mmCIF file of C-alpha atoms in Angstrom:
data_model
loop_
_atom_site.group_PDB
_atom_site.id
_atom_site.type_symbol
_atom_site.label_atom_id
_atom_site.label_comp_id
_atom_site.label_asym_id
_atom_site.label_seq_id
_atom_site.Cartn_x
_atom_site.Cartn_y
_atom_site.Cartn_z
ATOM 1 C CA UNK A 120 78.450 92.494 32.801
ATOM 2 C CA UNK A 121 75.098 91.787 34.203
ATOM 3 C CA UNK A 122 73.998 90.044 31.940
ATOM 4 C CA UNK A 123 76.804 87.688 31.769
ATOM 5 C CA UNK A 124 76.406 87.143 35.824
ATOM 6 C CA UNK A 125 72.390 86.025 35.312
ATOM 7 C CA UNK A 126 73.490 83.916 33.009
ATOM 8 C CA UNK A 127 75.936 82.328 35.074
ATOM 9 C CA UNK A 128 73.668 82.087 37.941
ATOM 10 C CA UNK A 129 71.326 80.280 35.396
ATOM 11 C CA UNK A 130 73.627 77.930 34.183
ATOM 12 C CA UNK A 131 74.712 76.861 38.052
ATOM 13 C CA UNK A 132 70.809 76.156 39.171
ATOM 14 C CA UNK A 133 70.252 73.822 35.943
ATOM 15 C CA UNK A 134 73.452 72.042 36.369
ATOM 16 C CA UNK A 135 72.386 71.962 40.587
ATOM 17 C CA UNK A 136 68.919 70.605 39.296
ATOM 18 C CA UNK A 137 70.177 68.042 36.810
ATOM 19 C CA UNK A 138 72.724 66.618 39.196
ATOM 20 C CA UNK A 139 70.081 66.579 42.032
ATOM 21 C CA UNK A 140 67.619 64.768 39.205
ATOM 22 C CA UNK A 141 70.595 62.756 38.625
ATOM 23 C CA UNK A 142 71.256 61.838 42.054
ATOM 24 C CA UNK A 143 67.142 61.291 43.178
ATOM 25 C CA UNK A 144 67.200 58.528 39.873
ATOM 26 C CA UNK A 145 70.672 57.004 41.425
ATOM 27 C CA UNK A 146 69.062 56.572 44.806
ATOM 28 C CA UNK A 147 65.837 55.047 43.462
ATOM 29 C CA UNK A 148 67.552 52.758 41.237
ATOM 30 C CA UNK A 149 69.467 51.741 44.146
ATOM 31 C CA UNK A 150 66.777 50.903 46.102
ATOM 32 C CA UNK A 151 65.038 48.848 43.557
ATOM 33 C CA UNK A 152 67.696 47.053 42.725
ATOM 34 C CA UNK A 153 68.968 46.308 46.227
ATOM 35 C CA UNK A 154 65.454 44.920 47.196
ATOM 36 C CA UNK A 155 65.848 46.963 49.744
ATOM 37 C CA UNK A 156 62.403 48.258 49.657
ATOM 38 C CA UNK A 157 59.835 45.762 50.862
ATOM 39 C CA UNK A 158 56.676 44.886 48.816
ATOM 40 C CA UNK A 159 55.269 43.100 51.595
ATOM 41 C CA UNK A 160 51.371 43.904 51.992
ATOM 42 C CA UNK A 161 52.102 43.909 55.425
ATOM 43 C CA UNK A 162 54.284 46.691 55.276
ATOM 44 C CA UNK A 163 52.304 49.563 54.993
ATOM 45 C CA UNK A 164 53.351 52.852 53.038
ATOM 46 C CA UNK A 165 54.243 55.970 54.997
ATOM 47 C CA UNK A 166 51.357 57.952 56.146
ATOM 48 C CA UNK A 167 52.222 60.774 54.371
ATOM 49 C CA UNK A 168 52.574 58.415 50.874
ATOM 50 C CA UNK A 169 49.269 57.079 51.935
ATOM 51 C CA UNK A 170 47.594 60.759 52.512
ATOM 52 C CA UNK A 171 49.311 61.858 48.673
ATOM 53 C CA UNK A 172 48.205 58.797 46.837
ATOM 54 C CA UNK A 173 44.453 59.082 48.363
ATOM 55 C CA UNK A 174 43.971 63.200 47.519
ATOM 56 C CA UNK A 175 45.153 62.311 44.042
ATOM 57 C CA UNK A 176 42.493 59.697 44.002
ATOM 58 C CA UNK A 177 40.164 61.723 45.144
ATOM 59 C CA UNK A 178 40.594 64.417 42.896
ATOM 60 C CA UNK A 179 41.259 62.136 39.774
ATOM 61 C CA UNK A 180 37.785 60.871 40.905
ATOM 62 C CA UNK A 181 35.418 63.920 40.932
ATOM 63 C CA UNK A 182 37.475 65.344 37.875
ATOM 64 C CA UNK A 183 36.433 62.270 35.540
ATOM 65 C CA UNK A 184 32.878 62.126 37.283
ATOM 66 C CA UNK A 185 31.925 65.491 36.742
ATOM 67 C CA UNK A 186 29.742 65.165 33.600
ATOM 68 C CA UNK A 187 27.852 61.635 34.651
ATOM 69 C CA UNK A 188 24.147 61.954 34.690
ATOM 70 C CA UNK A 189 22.292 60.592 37.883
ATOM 71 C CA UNK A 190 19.648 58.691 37.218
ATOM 72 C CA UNK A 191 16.418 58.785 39.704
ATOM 73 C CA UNK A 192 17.911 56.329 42.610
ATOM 74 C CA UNK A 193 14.249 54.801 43.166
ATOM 75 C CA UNK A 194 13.026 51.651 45.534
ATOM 76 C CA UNK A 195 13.350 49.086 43.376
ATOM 77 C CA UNK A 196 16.775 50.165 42.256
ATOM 78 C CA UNK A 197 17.623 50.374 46.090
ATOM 79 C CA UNK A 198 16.242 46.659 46.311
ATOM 80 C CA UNK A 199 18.346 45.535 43.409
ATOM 81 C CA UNK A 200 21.024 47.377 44.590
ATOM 82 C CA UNK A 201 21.313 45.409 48.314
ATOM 83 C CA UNK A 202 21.472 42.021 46.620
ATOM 84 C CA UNK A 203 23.968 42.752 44.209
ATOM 85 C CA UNK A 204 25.977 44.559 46.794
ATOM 86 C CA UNK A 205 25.570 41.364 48.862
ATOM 87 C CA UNK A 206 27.117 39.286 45.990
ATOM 88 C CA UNK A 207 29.872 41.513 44.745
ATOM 89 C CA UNK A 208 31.158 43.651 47.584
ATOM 90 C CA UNK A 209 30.462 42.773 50.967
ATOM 91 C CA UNK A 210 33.750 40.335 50.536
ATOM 92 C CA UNK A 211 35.723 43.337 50.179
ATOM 93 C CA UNK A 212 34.316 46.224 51.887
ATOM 94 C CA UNK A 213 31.996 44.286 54.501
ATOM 95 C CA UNK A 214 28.208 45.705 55.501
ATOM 96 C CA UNK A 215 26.458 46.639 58.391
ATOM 97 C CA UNK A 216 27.303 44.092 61.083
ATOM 98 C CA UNK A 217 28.918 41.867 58.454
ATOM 99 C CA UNK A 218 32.699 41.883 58.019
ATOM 100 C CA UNK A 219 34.450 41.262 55.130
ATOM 101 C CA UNK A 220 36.422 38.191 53.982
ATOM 102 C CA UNK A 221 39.652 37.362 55.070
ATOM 103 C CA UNK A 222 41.229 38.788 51.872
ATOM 104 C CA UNK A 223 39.302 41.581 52.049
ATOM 105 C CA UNK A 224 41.029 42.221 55.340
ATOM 106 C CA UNK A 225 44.185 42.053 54.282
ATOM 107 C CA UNK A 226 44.803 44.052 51.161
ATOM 108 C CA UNK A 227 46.590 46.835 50.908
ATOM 109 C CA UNK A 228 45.707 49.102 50.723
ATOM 110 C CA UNK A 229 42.606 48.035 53.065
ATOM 111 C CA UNK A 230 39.586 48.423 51.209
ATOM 112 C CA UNK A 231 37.581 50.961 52.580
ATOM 113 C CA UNK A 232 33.640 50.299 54.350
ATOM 114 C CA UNK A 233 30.654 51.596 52.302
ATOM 115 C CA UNK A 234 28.900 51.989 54.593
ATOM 116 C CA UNK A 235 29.640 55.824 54.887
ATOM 117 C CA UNK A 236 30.779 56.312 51.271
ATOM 118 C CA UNK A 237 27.571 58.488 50.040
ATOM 119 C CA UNK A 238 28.452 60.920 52.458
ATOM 120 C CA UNK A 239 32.298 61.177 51.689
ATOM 121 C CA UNK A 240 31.086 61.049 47.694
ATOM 122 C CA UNK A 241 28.278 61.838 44.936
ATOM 123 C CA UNK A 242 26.495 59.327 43.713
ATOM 124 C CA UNK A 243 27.958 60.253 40.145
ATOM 125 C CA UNK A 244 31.357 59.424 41.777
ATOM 126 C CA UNK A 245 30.323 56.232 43.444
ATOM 127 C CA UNK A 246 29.324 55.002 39.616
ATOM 128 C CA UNK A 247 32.469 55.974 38.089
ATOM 129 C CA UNK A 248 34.545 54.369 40.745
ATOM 130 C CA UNK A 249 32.363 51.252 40.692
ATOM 131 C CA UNK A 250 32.349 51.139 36.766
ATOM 132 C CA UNK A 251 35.899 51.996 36.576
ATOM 133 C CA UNK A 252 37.758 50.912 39.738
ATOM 134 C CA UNK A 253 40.775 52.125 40.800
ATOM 135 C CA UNK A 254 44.071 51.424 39.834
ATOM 136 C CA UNK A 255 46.649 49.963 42.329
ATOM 137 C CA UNK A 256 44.449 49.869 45.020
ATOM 138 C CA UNK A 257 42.770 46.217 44.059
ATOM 139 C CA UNK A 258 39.209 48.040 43.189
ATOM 140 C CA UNK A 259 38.354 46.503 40.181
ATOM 141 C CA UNK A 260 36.302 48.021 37.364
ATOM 142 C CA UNK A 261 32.671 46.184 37.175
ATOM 143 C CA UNK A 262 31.810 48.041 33.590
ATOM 144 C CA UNK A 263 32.661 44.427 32.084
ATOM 145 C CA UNK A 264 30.905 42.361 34.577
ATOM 146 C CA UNK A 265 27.630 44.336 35.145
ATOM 147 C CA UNK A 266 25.479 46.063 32.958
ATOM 148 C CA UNK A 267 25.226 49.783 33.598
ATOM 149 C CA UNK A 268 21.546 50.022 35.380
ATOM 150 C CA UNK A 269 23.054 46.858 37.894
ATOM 151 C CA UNK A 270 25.977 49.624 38.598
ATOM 152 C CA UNK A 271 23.593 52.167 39.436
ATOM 153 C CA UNK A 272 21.462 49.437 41.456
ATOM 154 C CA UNK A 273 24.221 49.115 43.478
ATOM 155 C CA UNK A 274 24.999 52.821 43.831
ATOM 156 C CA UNK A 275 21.700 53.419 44.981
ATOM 157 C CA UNK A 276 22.058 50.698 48.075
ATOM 158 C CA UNK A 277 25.142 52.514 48.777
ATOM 159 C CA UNK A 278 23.443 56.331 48.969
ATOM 160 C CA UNK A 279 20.572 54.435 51.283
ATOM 161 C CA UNK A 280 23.357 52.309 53.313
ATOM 162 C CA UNK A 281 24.395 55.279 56.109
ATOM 163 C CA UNK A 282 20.490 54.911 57.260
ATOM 164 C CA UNK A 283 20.688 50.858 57.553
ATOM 165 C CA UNK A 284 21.346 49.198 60.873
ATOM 166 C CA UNK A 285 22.777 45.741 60.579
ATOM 167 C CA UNK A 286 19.231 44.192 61.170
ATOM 168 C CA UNK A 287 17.635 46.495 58.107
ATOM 169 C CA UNK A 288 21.013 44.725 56.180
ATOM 170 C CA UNK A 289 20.240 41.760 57.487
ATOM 171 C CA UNK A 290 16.259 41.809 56.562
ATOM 172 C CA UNK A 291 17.200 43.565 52.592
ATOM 173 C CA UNK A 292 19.734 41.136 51.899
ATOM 174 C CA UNK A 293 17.576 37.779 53.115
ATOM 175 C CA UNK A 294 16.566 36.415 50.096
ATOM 176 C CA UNK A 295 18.815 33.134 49.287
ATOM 177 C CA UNK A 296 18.489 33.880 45.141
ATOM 178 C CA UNK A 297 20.959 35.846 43.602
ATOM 179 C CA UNK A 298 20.609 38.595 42.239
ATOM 180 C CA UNK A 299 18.980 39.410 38.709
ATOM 181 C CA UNK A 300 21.099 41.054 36.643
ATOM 182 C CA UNK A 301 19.657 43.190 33.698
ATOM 183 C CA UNK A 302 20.418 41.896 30.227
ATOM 184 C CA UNK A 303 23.742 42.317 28.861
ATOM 185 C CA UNK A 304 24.264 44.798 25.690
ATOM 186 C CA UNK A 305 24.000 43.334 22.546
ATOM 187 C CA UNK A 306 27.001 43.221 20.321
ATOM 188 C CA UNK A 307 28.207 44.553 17.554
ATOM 189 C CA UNK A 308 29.646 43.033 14.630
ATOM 190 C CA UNK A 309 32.737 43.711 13.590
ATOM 191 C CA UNK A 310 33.206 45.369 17.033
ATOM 192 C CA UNK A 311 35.224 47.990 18.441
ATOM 193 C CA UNK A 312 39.159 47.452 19.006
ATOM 194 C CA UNK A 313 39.836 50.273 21.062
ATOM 195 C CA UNK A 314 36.939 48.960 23.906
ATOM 196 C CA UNK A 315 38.484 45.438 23.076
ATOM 197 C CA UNK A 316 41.771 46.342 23.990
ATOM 198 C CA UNK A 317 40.131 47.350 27.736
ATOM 199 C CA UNK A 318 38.192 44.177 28.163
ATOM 200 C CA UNK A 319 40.238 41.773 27.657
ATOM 201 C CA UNK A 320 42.440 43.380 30.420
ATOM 202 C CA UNK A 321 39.281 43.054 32.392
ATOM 203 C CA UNK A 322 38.725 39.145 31.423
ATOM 204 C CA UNK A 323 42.305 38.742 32.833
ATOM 205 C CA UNK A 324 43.746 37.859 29.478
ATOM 206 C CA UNK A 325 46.951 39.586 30.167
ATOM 207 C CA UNK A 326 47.592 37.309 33.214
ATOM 208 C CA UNK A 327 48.861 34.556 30.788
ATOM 209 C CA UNK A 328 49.332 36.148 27.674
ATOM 210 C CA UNK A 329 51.776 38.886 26.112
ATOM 211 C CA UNK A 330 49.378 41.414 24.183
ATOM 212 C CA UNK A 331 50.612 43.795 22.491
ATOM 213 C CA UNK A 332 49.466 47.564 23.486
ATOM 214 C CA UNK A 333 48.153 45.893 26.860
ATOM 215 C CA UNK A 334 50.393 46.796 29.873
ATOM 216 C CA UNK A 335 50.834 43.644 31.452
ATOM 217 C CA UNK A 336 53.614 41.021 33.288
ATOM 218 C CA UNK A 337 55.653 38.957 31.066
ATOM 219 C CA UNK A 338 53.962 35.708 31.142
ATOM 220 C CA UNK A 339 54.120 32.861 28.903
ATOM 221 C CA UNK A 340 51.578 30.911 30.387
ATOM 222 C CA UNK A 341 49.443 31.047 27.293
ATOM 223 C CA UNK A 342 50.648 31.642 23.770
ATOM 224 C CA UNK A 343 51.826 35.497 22.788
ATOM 225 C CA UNK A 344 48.914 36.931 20.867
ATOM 226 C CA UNK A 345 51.379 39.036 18.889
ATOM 227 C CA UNK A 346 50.242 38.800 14.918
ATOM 228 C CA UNK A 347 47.362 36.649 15.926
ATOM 229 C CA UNK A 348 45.847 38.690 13.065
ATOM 230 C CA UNK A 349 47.521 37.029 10.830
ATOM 231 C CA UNK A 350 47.701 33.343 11.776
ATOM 232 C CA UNK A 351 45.958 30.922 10.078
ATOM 233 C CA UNK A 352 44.465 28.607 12.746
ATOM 234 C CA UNK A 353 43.332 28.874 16.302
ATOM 235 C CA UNK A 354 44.194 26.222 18.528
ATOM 236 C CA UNK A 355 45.766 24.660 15.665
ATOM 237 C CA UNK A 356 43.281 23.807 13.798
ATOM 238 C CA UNK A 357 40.520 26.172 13.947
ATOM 239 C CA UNK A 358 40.214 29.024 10.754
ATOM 240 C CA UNK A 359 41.042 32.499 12.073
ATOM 241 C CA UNK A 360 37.886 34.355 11.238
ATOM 242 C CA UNK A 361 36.172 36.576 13.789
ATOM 243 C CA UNK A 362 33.294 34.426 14.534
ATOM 244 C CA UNK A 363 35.712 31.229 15.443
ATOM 245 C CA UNK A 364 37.516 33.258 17.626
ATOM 246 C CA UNK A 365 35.173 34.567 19.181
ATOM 247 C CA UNK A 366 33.697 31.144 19.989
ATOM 248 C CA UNK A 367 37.254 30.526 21.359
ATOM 249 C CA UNK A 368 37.292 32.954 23.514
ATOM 250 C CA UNK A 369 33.824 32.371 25.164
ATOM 251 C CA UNK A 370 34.072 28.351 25.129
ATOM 252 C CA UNK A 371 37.536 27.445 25.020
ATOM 253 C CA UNK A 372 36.864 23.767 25.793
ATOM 254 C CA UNK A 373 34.385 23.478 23.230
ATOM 255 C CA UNK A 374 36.909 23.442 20.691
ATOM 256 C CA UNK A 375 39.511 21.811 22.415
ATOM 257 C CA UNK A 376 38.858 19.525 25.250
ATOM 258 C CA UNK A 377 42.118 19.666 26.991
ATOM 259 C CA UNK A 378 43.022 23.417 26.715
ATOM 260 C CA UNK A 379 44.285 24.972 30.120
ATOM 261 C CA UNK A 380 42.571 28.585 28.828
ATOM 262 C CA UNK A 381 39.848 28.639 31.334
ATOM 263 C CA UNK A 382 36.215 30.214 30.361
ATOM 264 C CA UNK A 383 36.058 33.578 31.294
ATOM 265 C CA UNK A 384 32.730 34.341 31.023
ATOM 266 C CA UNK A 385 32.829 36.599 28.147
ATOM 267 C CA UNK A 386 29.839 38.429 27.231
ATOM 268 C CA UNK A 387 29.023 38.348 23.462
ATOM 269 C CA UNK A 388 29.456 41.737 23.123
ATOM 270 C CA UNK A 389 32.838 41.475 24.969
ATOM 271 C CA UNK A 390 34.020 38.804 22.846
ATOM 272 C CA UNK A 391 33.293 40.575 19.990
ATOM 273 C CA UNK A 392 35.439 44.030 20.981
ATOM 274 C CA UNK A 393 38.136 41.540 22.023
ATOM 275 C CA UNK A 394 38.644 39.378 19.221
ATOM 276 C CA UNK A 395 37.997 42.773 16.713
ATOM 277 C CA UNK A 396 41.506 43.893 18.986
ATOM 278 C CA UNK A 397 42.790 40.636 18.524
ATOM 279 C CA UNK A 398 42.662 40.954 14.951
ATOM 280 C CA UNK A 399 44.646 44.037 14.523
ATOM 281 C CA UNK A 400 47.312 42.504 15.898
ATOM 282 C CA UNK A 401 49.623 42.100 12.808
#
């Protein structure tokens, strides 16, 4: 019957597809296992791996940047913008007449100049790629280490940098000072776990410590923070209540002289989101 025949014809494609599924995940584990593949950065991907990987990118980009709200991209934004672009990205993606770092050089993937990114993007994606980076490709996400109108500063340099020669660079980018930085948000108490399970990927806590929920290597570098929720001390001897770990995790070596835990930096407001994640943890 005919119906009999379709369904035999059905039945052969799945089993063709599962056994060709079954084959693809034999060959990959293969590979990985053999070490075959090379992770070297000096071995580049295949162009065509290369050209996927960047469309996605792009499209993941203007999809999540479609609803951001540009603020006016004034003169003294643009002014603010150059310095802090001096500080924080020239290492990576070089200026006019300035090239980047060595490291910056040798990533891979190669971090792309700026200095023609406002006409390859908006300036509402420029802000979500420089507030949220980019996964895998070693752009990291400044939302935790610049407040929001220093993010815009810096897109704003960016829309104006196609028009700079290297000796406009040059003259913006002079001044030996730093750049100011706006004021960081205040926090607030008790905090929020769900952005505190974010930034303390963004502090680099998961380079020496197992946390739970937190995608991360298996490191044992610094204790697990599995159930720290429920310990008693920190660092031995300190009560676990919110505002002592917080202090911890801002001044380590304030409580303990001889800790290896480095300070991070942590913003108040950070700390706060972190150690109201940390606290969950039970």
């Amino acid at each position: 019957m005919p119906s009999n025949r379709v369904r035999l014809i059905l039945k052969t494609a799945a089993a063709t597809l599962a056994c060709a599924a079954l084959a693809a995940a034999a060959g990959t584990a293969l590979v990985l296992k053999s070490g075959w593949y090379n992770v070297a950065s000096t071995d580049q991907h295949f162009q065509f791996v290369h050209t996927l990987l960047e469309q996605g990118m792009r499209d993941s980009v203007r999809f999540h940047a479609r609803g951001v709200a540009v603020p006016k991209l004034d003169a003294a934004r643009i002014a603010q913008g150059a310095l802090l672009y001096r500080d924080h990205c020239v290492q990576c993606h070089g200026a006019p007449g300035v090239a980047q770092q060595d490291f910056g050089k040798s990533m891979q993937p190669v971090p792309g100049p700026l200095v023609d990114a406002a006409r390859r993007w908006q300036a509402a994606e420029l802000y979500w790629i420089t507030k949220n980076g980019i996964k895998m490709s070693g752009m990291p996400a400044w939302e935790f280490h610049l407040a929001d109108d220093d993010i815009w500063s810096v897109v704003a340099f960016m829309v104006k940098l196609p028009e700079l020669a290297p000796p406009a660079y040059a003259a913006m980018t002079a001044s030996s000072a730093s750049a100011p930085v706006a004021s960081a948000a205040p926090a607030r108490w008790p905090g929020n776990p769900a952005r505190g399970r974010i930034a303390l990927t963004q502090y680099a806590c998961n380079a020496c410590h197992v946390v739970p929920g937190v995608t991360g290597p298996e490191t044992y570098v610094g204790r697990p923070l599995g159930g720290l929720g429920k310990r008693r001390f920190i660092a031995g001897h300190l009560p676990n209540t919110q505002e002592n770990l917080v202090r911890w995790i801002r001044d380590p070596h304030a409580i303990d002289p001889l800790t290896a835990m480095p300070v991070q930096d942590v913003s108040e407001a950070d700390a706060v989101d972190i150690s109201a994640y940390l606290l969950t943890l039970r």
